[in-house]
């Protein structure tokens, strides 16, 4: 088992932070790589945060409505 960090990506050069608007998955849910995990508002644009790995979403670190800087850990996925 490996614990994978889900980081808030930097989608644009001017992007410094993003707000998690909606989590599309819950703790305990199975996720596959590249599957949408959350909706993020950044630079007034809605982006979709995708899973970096296949496994189980074990922890959500950043709740909906919270704004964090790019490359912040927002969740963890455990891989089998």
Tab-separated table of N, CA, C and O in Angstrom:
chain	number	residue	atom	x	y	z
A	1	UNK	N	0.847	-1.189	0.000
A	1	UNK	CA	0.000	0.000	0.000
A	1	UNK	C	0.888	1.246	0.000
A	1	UNK	O	1.858	1.320	0.721
A	2	UNK	N	0.520	2.193	-0.812
A	2	UNK	CA	1.245	3.460	-0.857
A	2	UNK	C	0.251	4.585	-0.644
A	2	UNK	O	-0.898	4.502	-1.062
A	3	UNK	N	0.704	5.623	0.045
A	3	UNK	CA	-0.129	6.793	0.276
A	3	UNK	C	0.285	7.868	-0.723
A	3	UNK	O	1.434	8.304	-0.716
A	4	UNK	N	-0.642	8.248	-1.608
A	4	UNK	CA	-0.356	9.213	-2.661
A	4	UNK	C	-0.952	10.566	-2.276
A	4	UNK	O	-2.126	10.647	-1.893
A	5	UNK	N	-0.143	11.612	-2.367
A	5	UNK	CA	-0.650	12.964	-2.113
A	5	UNK	C	-1.391	13.471	-3.337
A	5	UNK	O	-0.907	13.334	-4.458
A	6	UNK	N	-2.570	14.046	-3.113
A	6	UNK	CA	-3.300	14.725	-4.191
A	6	UNK	C	-3.019	16.213	-4.009
A	6	UNK	O	-3.397	16.800	-2.996
A	7	UNK	N	-2.304	16.806	-4.970
A	7	UNK	CA	-1.917	18.213	-4.879
A	7	UNK	C	-2.816	19.075	-5.744
A	7	UNK	O	-3.291	18.633	-6.792
A	8	UNK	N	-3.022	20.311	-5.317
A	8	UNK	CA	-3.746	21.266	-6.160
A	8	UNK	C	-2.804	21.659	-7.300
A	8	UNK	O	-1.745	22.217	-7.062
A	9	UNK	N	-3.176	21.319	-8.550
A	9	UNK	CA	-2.275	21.645	-9.671
A	9	UNK	C	-2.306	23.125	-10.033
A	9	UNK	O	-3.217	23.845	-9.638
A	10	UNK	N	-1.309	23.534	-10.778
A	10	UNK	CA	-1.274	24.891	-11.309
A	10	UNK	C	-1.700	24.798	-12.766
A	10	UNK	O	-0.958	24.299	-13.602
A	11	UNK	N	-2.932	25.227	-13.069
A	11	UNK	CA	-3.458	25.095	-14.426
A	11	UNK	C	-3.005	26.223	-15.353
A	11	UNK	O	-2.932	26.045	-16.542
A	12	UNK	N	-2.718	27.399	-14.782
A	12	UNK	CA	-2.299	28.519	-15.610
A	12	UNK	C	-1.111	29.217	-14.991
A	12	UNK	O	-0.906	29.134	-13.788
A	13	UNK	N	-0.336	29.905	-15.808
A	13	UNK	CA	0.865	30.577	-15.307
A	13	UNK	C	0.559	31.569	-14.201
A	13	UNK	O	1.305	31.708	-13.258
A	14	UNK	N	-0.596	32.245	-14.306
A	14	UNK	CA	-0.921	33.254	-13.303
A	14	UNK	C	-1.609	32.695	-12.073
A	14	UNK	O	-1.915	33.423	-11.142
A	15	UNK	N	-1.860	31.394	-12.065
A	15	UNK	CA	-2.604	30.806	-10.955
A	15	UNK	C	-1.721	30.632	-9.735
A	15	UNK	O	-0.669	30.017	-9.799
A	16	UNK	N	-2.166	31.172	-8.608
A	16	UNK	CA	-1.410	31.010	-7.370
A	16	UNK	C	-2.206	30.245	-6.318
A	16	UNK	O	-1.643	29.698	-5.375
A	17	UNK	N	-3.534	30.200	-6.488
A	17	UNK	CA	-4.369	29.512	-5.512
A	17	UNK	C	-5.656	29.037	-6.170
A	17	UNK	O	-5.981	29.438	-7.297
A	18	UNK	N	-6.356	28.178	-5.471
A	18	UNK	CA	-7.626	27.674	-5.971
A	18	UNK	C	-8.545	27.365	-4.800
A	18	UNK	O	-8.081	27.149	-3.678
A	19	UNK	N	-9.854	27.350	-5.074
A	19	UNK	CA	-10.849	27.053	-4.053
A	19	UNK	C	-11.555	25.755	-4.423
A	19	UNK	O	-12.056	25.616	-5.539
A	20	UNK	N	-11.575	24.810	-3.485
A	20	UNK	CA	-12.332	23.571	-3.699
A	20	UNK	C	-13.808	23.941	-3.582
A	20	UNK	O	-14.276	24.322	-2.516
A	21	UNK	N	-14.551	23.866	-4.689
A	21	UNK	CA	-15.968	24.211	-4.632
A	21	UNK	C	-16.827	23.002	-4.323
A	21	UNK	O	-17.804	23.097	-3.578
A	22	UNK	N	-16.475	21.836	-4.879
A	22	UNK	CA	-17.253	20.623	-4.646
A	22	UNK	C	-16.355	19.402	-4.685
A	22	UNK	O	-15.605	19.218	-5.645
A	23	UNK	N	-16.445	18.560	-3.661
A	23	UNK	CA	-15.793	17.248	-3.722
A	23	UNK	C	-16.754	16.314	-4.425
A	23	UNK	O	-17.923	16.199	-4.053
A	24	UNK	N	-16.287	15.632	-5.480
A	24	UNK	CA	-17.111	14.707	-6.244
A	24	UNK	C	-17.009	13.284	-5.691
A	24	UNK	O	-17.799	12.416	-6.051
A	25	UNK	N	-16.039	13.076	-4.818
A	25	UNK	CA	-15.829	11.771	-4.182
A	25	UNK	C	-15.804	11.969	-2.671
A	25	UNK	O	-15.499	13.048	-2.180
A	26	UNK	N	-16.103	10.894	-1.949
A	26	UNK	CA	-16.088	10.923	-0.484
A	26	UNK	C	-14.999	9.994	0.027
A	26	UNK	O	-14.557	9.085	-0.675
A	27	UNK	N	-14.601	10.213	1.290
A	27	UNK	CA	-13.612	9.343	1.923
A	27	UNK	C	-14.149	7.913	1.898
A	27	UNK	O	-15.316	7.671	2.205
A	28	UNK	N	-13.293	6.988	1.482
A	28	UNK	CA	-13.696	5.587	1.390
A	28	UNK	C	-14.069	5.173	-0.023
A	28	UNK	O	-14.173	3.985	-0.320
A	29	UNK	N	-14.273	6.158	-0.912
A	29	UNK	CA	-14.624	5.853	-2.299
A	29	UNK	C	-13.412	5.328	-3.060
A	29	UNK	O	-12.289	5.792	-2.851
A	30	UNK	N	-13.660	4.386	-3.963
A	30	UNK	CA	-12.623	3.935	-4.889
A	30	UNK	C	-12.518	4.958	-6.009
A	30	UNK	O	-13.533	5.478	-6.472
A	31	UNK	N	-11.297	5.239	-6.423
A	31	UNK	CA	-11.076	6.173	-7.530
A	31	UNK	C	-10.105	5.542	-8.516
A	31	UNK	O	-9.279	4.716	-8.144
A	32	UNK	N	-10.227	5.937	-9.777
A	32	UNK	CA	-9.280	5.478	-10.783
A	32	UNK	C	-8.485	6.681	-11.276
A	32	UNK	O	-8.969	7.817	-11.221
A	33	UNK	N	-7.282	6.421	-11.737
A	33	UNK	CA	-6.407	7.485	-12.216
A	33	UNK	C	-7.122	8.313	-13.282
A	33	UNK	O	-7.792	7.764	-14.152
A	34	UNK	N	-7.003	9.621	-13.178
A	34	UNK	CA	-7.594	10.609	-14.090
A	34	UNK	C	-9.104	10.795	-13.903
A	34	UNK	O	-9.732	11.546	-14.638
A	35	UNK	N	-9.694	10.115	-12.917
A	35	UNK	CA	-11.117	10.309	-12.632
A	35	UNK	C	-11.294	11.627	-11.886
A	35	UNK	O	-10.491	11.981	-11.034
A	36	UNK	N	-12.356	12.393	-12.206
A	36	UNK	CA	-12.593	13.651	-11.490
A	36	UNK	C	-12.793	13.438	-9.986
A	36	UNK	O	-13.582	12.584	-9.589
A	37	UNK	N	-12.058	14.212	-9.184
A	37	UNK	CA	-12.162	14.133	-7.723
A	37	UNK	C	-12.916	15.319	-7.155
A	37	UNK	O	-13.672	15.189	-6.213
A	38	UNK	N	-12.648	16.508	-7.711
A	38	UNK	CA	-13.226	17.725	-7.149
A	38	UNK	C	-13.315	18.809	-8.212
A	38	UNK	O	-12.572	18.794	-9.191
A	39	UNK	N	-14.239	19.734	-7.980
A	39	UNK	CA	-14.336	20.938	-8.806
A	39	UNK	C	-13.579	22.040	-8.070
A	39	UNK	O	-13.730	22.206	-6.852
A	40	UNK	N	-12.763	22.768	-8.819
A	40	UNK	CA	-11.921	23.813	-8.240
A	40	UNK	C	-12.139	25.104	-9.002
A	40	UNK	O	-12.140	25.110	-10.232
A	41	UNK	N	-12.332	26.206	-8.267
A	41	UNK	CA	-12.408	27.512	-8.920
A	41	UNK	C	-11.049	28.174	-8.799
A	41	UNK	O	-10.504	28.318	-7.708
A	42	UNK	N	-10.485	28.537	-9.956
A	42	UNK	CA	-9.175	29.179	-9.990
A	42	UNK	C	-9.207	30.247	-11.073
A	42	UNK	O	-9.632	29.972	-12.193
A	43	UNK	N	-8.779	31.443	-10.742
A	43	UNK	CA	-8.770	32.533	-11.723
A	43	UNK	C	-10.159	32.709	-12.358
A	43	UNK	O	-10.265	32.889	-13.565
A	44	UNK	N	-11.204	32.551	-11.549
A	44	UNK	CA	-12.595	32.727	-12.005
A	44	UNK	C	-13.041	31.668	-13.016
A	44	UNK	O	-14.016	31.841	-13.718
A	45	UNK	N	-12.280	30.581	-13.119
A	45	UNK	CA	-12.617	29.499	-14.039
A	45	UNK	C	-12.785	28.215	-13.236
A	45	UNK	O	-12.029	27.960	-12.301
A	46	UNK	N	-13.787	27.415	-13.601
A	46	UNK	CA	-13.968	26.115	-12.947
A	46	UNK	C	-13.055	25.091	-13.614
A	46	UNK	O	-13.061	24.950	-14.836
A	47	UNK	N	-12.280	24.402	-12.815
A	47	UNK	CA	-11.408	23.335	-13.307
A	47	UNK	C	-11.788	22.053	-12.571
A	47	UNK	O	-12.400	22.102	-11.504
A	48	UNK	N	-11.401	20.918	-13.136
A	48	UNK	CA	-11.666	19.641	-12.489
A	48	UNK	C	-10.358	19.026	-12.029
A	48	UNK	O	-9.443	18.830	-12.824
A	49	UNK	N	-10.273	18.753	-10.737
A	49	UNK	CA	-9.104	18.092	-10.164
A	49	UNK	C	-9.271	16.596	-10.379
A	49	UNK	O	-10.299	16.026	-9.999
A	50	UNK	N	-8.284	15.962	-11.004
A	50	UNK	CA	-8.368	14.539	-11.321
A	50	UNK	C	-7.447	13.727	-10.418
A	50	UNK	O	-6.425	14.221	-9.941
A	51	UNK	N	-7.830	12.480	-10.195
A	51	UNK	CA	-7.048	11.581	-9.344
A	51	UNK	C	-5.684	11.289	-9.974
A	51	UNK	O	-5.617	10.942	-11.149
A	52	UNK	N	-4.592	11.407	-9.200
A	52	UNK	CA	-3.265	11.119	-9.736
A	52	UNK	C	-2.943	9.623	-9.748
A	52	UNK	O	-1.937	9.214	-10.307
A	53	UNK	N	-3.804	8.814	-9.114
A	53	UNK	CA	-3.538	7.379	-9.017
A	53	UNK	C	-4.851	6.642	-8.790
A	53	UNK	O	-5.861	7.246	-8.436
A	54	UNK	N	-4.806	5.320	-8.968
A	54	UNK	CA	-5.959	4.467	-8.707
A	54	UNK	C	-5.846	3.916	-7.289
A	54	UNK	O	-4.776	3.471	-6.876
A	55	UNK	N	-6.946	3.975	-6.548
A	55	UNK	CA	-6.926	3.465	-5.178
A	55	UNK	C	-8.177	3.886	-4.439
A	55	UNK	O	-9.252	4.004	-5.022
A	56	UNK	N	-8.025	4.148	-3.134
A	56	UNK	CA	-9.140	4.551	-2.281
A	56	UNK	C	-8.856	5.930	-1.714
A	56	UNK	O	-7.756	6.181	-1.211
A	57	UNK	N	-9.833	6.817	-1.806
A	57	UNK	CA	-9.700	8.152	-1.209
A	57	UNK	C	-9.784	7.978	0.308
A	57	UNK	O	-10.828	7.604	0.824
A	58	UNK	N	-8.674	8.184	0.994
A	58	UNK	CA	-8.640	7.897	2.430
A	58	UNK	C	-8.757	9.144	3.308
A	58	UNK	O	-9.120	9.040	4.475
A	59	UNK	N	-8.445	10.301	2.741
A	59	UNK	CA	-8.522	11.524	3.555
A	59	UNK	C	-8.715	12.734	2.661
A	59	UNK	O	-8.069	12.852	1.626
A	60	UNK	N	-9.631	13.611	3.077
A	60	UNK	CA	-9.801	14.910	2.431
A	60	UNK	C	-9.246	15.939	3.404
A	60	UNK	O	-9.723	16.047	4.532
A	61	UNK	N	-8.197	16.638	2.988
A	61	UNK	CA	-7.502	17.580	3.857
A	61	UNK	C	-8.121	18.975	3.772
A	61	UNK	O	-8.212	19.685	4.763
A	62	UNK	N	-8.543	19.352	2.566
A	62	UNK	CA	-9.080	20.692	2.337
A	62	UNK	C	-10.588	20.587	2.102
A	62	UNK	O	-11.021	19.974	1.136
A	63	UNK	N	-11.396	21.164	3.001
A	63	UNK	CA	-12.853	21.070	2.833
A	63	UNK	C	-13.369	21.981	1.728
A	63	UNK	O	-12.664	22.891	1.272
A	64	UNK	N	-14.606	21.719	1.308
A	64	UNK	CA	-15.246	22.569	0.298
A	64	UNK	C	-15.297	24.004	0.809
A	64	UNK	O	-15.530	24.249	1.991
A	65	UNK	N	-15.042	24.937	-0.119
A	65	UNK	CA	-15.101	26.353	0.241
A	65	UNK	C	-13.777	26.928	0.693
A	65	UNK	O	-13.642	28.129	0.859
A	66	UNK	N	-12.789	26.084	0.902
A	66	UNK	CA	-11.486	26.565	1.375
A	66	UNK	C	-10.559	26.848	0.197
A	66	UNK	O	-10.509	26.094	-0.768
A	67	UNK	N	-9.821	27.955	0.293
A	67	UNK	CA	-8.871	28.364	-0.738
A	67	UNK	C	-7.466	28.033	-0.263
A	67	UNK	O	-7.098	28.339	0.871
A	68	UNK	N	-6.694	27.390	-1.149
A	68	UNK	CA	-5.316	27.024	-0.809
A	68	UNK	C	-4.397	27.369	-1.971
A	68	UNK	O	-4.845	27.535	-3.097
A	69	UNK	N	-3.108	27.448	-1.678
A	69	UNK	CA	-2.115	27.741	-2.705
A	69	UNK	C	-1.874	26.507	-3.574
A	69	UNK	O	-2.105	25.379	-3.136
A	70	UNK	N	-1.390	26.735	-4.798
A	70	UNK	CA	-1.061	25.612	-5.686
A	70	UNK	C	-0.013	24.725	-5.015
A	70	UNK	O	0.763	25.191	-4.185
A	71	UNK	N	-0.056	23.455	-5.355
A	71	UNK	CA	0.840	22.431	-4.812
A	71	UNK	C	0.585	22.140	-3.336
A	71	UNK	O	1.412	21.522	-2.670
A	72	UNK	N	-0.569	22.558	-2.817
A	72	UNK	CA	-0.974	22.184	-1.456
A	72	UNK	C	-1.596	20.792	-1.527
A	72	UNK	O	-2.321	20.479	-2.471
A	73	UNK	N	-1.325	19.957	-0.520
A	73	UNK	CA	-1.962	18.643	-0.443
A	73	UNK	C	-3.433	18.847	-0.066
A	73	UNK	O	-3.733	19.458	0.969
A	74	UNK	N	-4.340	18.376	-0.927
A	74	UNK	CA	-5.776	18.538	-0.662
A	74	UNK	C	-6.430	17.237	-0.226
A	74	UNK	O	-7.505	17.236	0.375
A	75	UNK	N	-5.782	16.093	-0.528
A	75	UNK	CA	-6.335	14.791	-0.158
A	75	UNK	C	-5.254	13.726	-0.287
A	75	UNK	O	-4.158	13.994	-0.783
A	76	UNK	N	-5.606	12.523	0.193
A	76	UNK	CA	-4.698	11.373	0.071
A	76	UNK	C	-5.453	10.193	-0.531
A	76	UNK	O	-6.613	9.965	-0.206
A	77	UNK	N	-4.746	9.450	-1.393
A	77	UNK	CA	-5.266	8.221	-1.971
A	77	UNK	C	-4.328	7.100	-1.574
A	77	UNK	O	-3.110	7.244	-1.660
A	78	UNK	N	-4.891	5.973	-1.102
A	78	UNK	CA	-4.077	4.792	-0.811
A	78	UNK	C	-4.212	3.840	-1.978
A	78	UNK	O	-5.310	3.545	-2.425
A	79	UNK	N	-3.070	3.375	-2.477
A	79	UNK	CA	-3.078	2.423	-3.588
A	79	UNK	C	-2.850	1.020	-3.042
A	79	UNK	O	-2.172	0.849	-2.012
A	80	UNK	N	-3.417	0.037	-3.715
A	80	UNK	CA	-3.277	-1.352	-3.255
A	80	UNK	C	-1.946	-1.936	-3.704
A	80	UNK	O	-1.376	-1.499	-4.670
